Amino acid sequence: MPHQRPPEGDWRTWVILGGRGAGKTRAGAEWVRAMVEGPTPHAPGRAMHVALVAETMDQAREVMVFGESGLMSICPPDRCPNWNATRKMLVWPNGAIAKLFSAHDPDSLRGPQFDAIWADELAKWRKAEAAWDMLQFGLRLGNDPRACVTTTPRRTQMLRDLLERHTTVMTHAPTQANRANLARSFLEEVEGHYGGTALGRQELDGELLSDVEGALWTVAELAAVQVAVPPACDRIVVAIDPPGTSHAGSDECGIVVAGVSMKGPVQDWRAVVLEDATVHAARPTVWAEAAIDAMRRHDADRLVAEVNQGGDMVEAVLRQIDPMMSYRSVHASKGKVARAEPVAALYEKGRVQHVRGLAQLEDQMTQMTTAGFVGRGSPDRVDALVWALQDLLTEPARSWHNPKIRGL
């Protein structure tokens, strides 16, 4: 598969990020084969001294060597290496050798030298930085020494730093990419239980989730508020952040659906984000139809729209689709961060939940910092989220604490 094929070009480290069962081990084993084998069983290949490194020696032996996708399983009989258990080493018919190492003991990597390295599950090595540094000092033989890293991503500084190097290339695949070789019951179980969650995005989709310094929301915080089944809602709104222009290159129109459970005092109300229906619209009628459709899907009580960019045009376009809708316009008098911070505080108080599957919205949220938005483009999804939660939680609380309104 594409993610299992070495990229072309002049690189030193190839990182294969993949979900569980995506075929990473097979890719690493096939790469080692391609490096050590020559045109005939006894002809030399590009590499003669290989390091096979896992977190522990047992994992290196049982997965990289003797696993179902390991080297002993994939090599044809006339090119199959011999296993020397005493020296923890594979020896090919052409004289190439591959020695096993444990990343748990970085000092064992001092001294040996290689022209190829296969590092498995680097993201879970406890001493990753020290072990990887020693491997780099040893990767010095031949004309073009290279390393292959196969790993399920985790939020480690070591992995992020490695991916940022100009000598690193990366391929990626989710678990579903290898579905032909996986049990259907396994896929149904893990997708049903973990699909759309932060853990599922990491372990199944093979995504590297990371936190930004000063972020108003972190990945861990958003993972903690996810629910498989949303609670019953007493009121539901659809909030939109229309783009300033409507053409092929314009920003997206943020459309977020949220509901609130109005049990107890207003300060105890709980909200849930039900859907991110954001669209990229070349014409205003496209985002208007998407917003109205979201209202109908969720039987929403109101549509809330920011009108800084479009003014009265926003309501006019929406009423072309549904003249009888309940509508409220809002105007941004503060900056995006100032508007988002009170909403982030609601999350800290445990007053907001998310249904699973809001990956793009949550990605934008983790890139909204106290210094501004650090992602690409405009945080249209976050803007729509802020307007929805303000309408459901912040505005009712403000009205309750206003003596004049409360007296009515």
Phi, psi and omega in degrees: 000160184306319182287348180264359182259133180299132178295153175281166176109181184263092179233161179253326181230130176251117180257124176255107176265128181205158175286173178300130178076014182281354179099024182292316182298317179298320180296316179295318180294318179293326178294318177299316177304313182296331180282323187267334185276142174259188182295335176232163184306328184257001178277144181290152175255197181287332183235139178241343181228108186244141172255127174252112189237126172232177182297320178232163179294322179299317180293323178297316182289312188283333182259306188283330183259305188253004178293168181300331177251013182283177187296320181293336182275331189260343182282135177294158187305320184282353179236010184287133180284159173267143181262121176256098185295325182296316182265000181051061190211144171257140179232120180275161179303334181271005178096351177294144180233151175228120181257144181268141178223154175255128177291347178289346180234076183304329181296336178291347180267359174282130177105305180299151178228150189218164168244000175203145178225134169245114180251120184255135179052049180301327185294343179252008175293130180288329179244047188300312185297314180294317181294317181294322178300315180296322178296321181294323177293332181272345182277077190222009181262159176076182182276336185211069180293137184221161179231146175239127179245123177246121185202148164279131187291144170222159182282077177243143179297324180302313181293319179297317180296319180297318181292336181277349181289142182289346179267003181256137172241157185221139168238160189212146175202143174278171177304321183299338180298334182249027186299334180296338182250014181238151179294134181298323180296325177296312181298317180297319182293309186287324178292321180292325184271324187245350182302131179085352178270165178298320178295321178294321178297326179281308189275334181255316181274347179068031181271141176268103180271135183218154177261147179257140180301129179080013183293142177288333177230141176253162179300317182296320180296319180288328176296326184287341184261003183282141178229146179284322181237122182289148176289164177294142183244138176275338182207141181227138176231156171245124179247140180230147174239088186296147176287155179291332178227163179230096175202181187300330183260009184282167177292166176287162172261110179291126178226115182232136178252130179217153179230169182221141171262119190259043180274134177080193178298156184302328181288351178256000179300148180237137180249158175222133177274119190264328184199145167252105184255024183305141180226156169260117190239125176280343180225146180303326182295335180292310181289331178295315179296320179297320180292316179295320177300320178296321176300317182290322180298322186256004182052049184289152182273333186205152171247127180249128184228133172284135186240017179301320184274316189258345180059221182295340180300326182299310179295322181298317180294318180295320182285344171296329181273317181216095184296337187261006183293153172278126190226142174221129177264146177231150183235129182278112177258349177244167177288169184299318181294316180299325178286325186282329186301315177297327178290320176300325178296327177297323176294318180299329180276359179076027185259004180227136174239164176234138165288158179289155174097017181258045189301313184292321176297314182293327175298315178296321181298319181286352177255005174269114185244173178295342179262000181125183180274127183254005178272187180277146176068213182250144180280062186297323181293318180295319178302314180295320177301315181299315180295321180296313183287330174297318181294324185276324188240312187289311182297315177300323179292320179295318179294322181295325182274357176272112185304323182295313182290319181299324180293335178290000000 
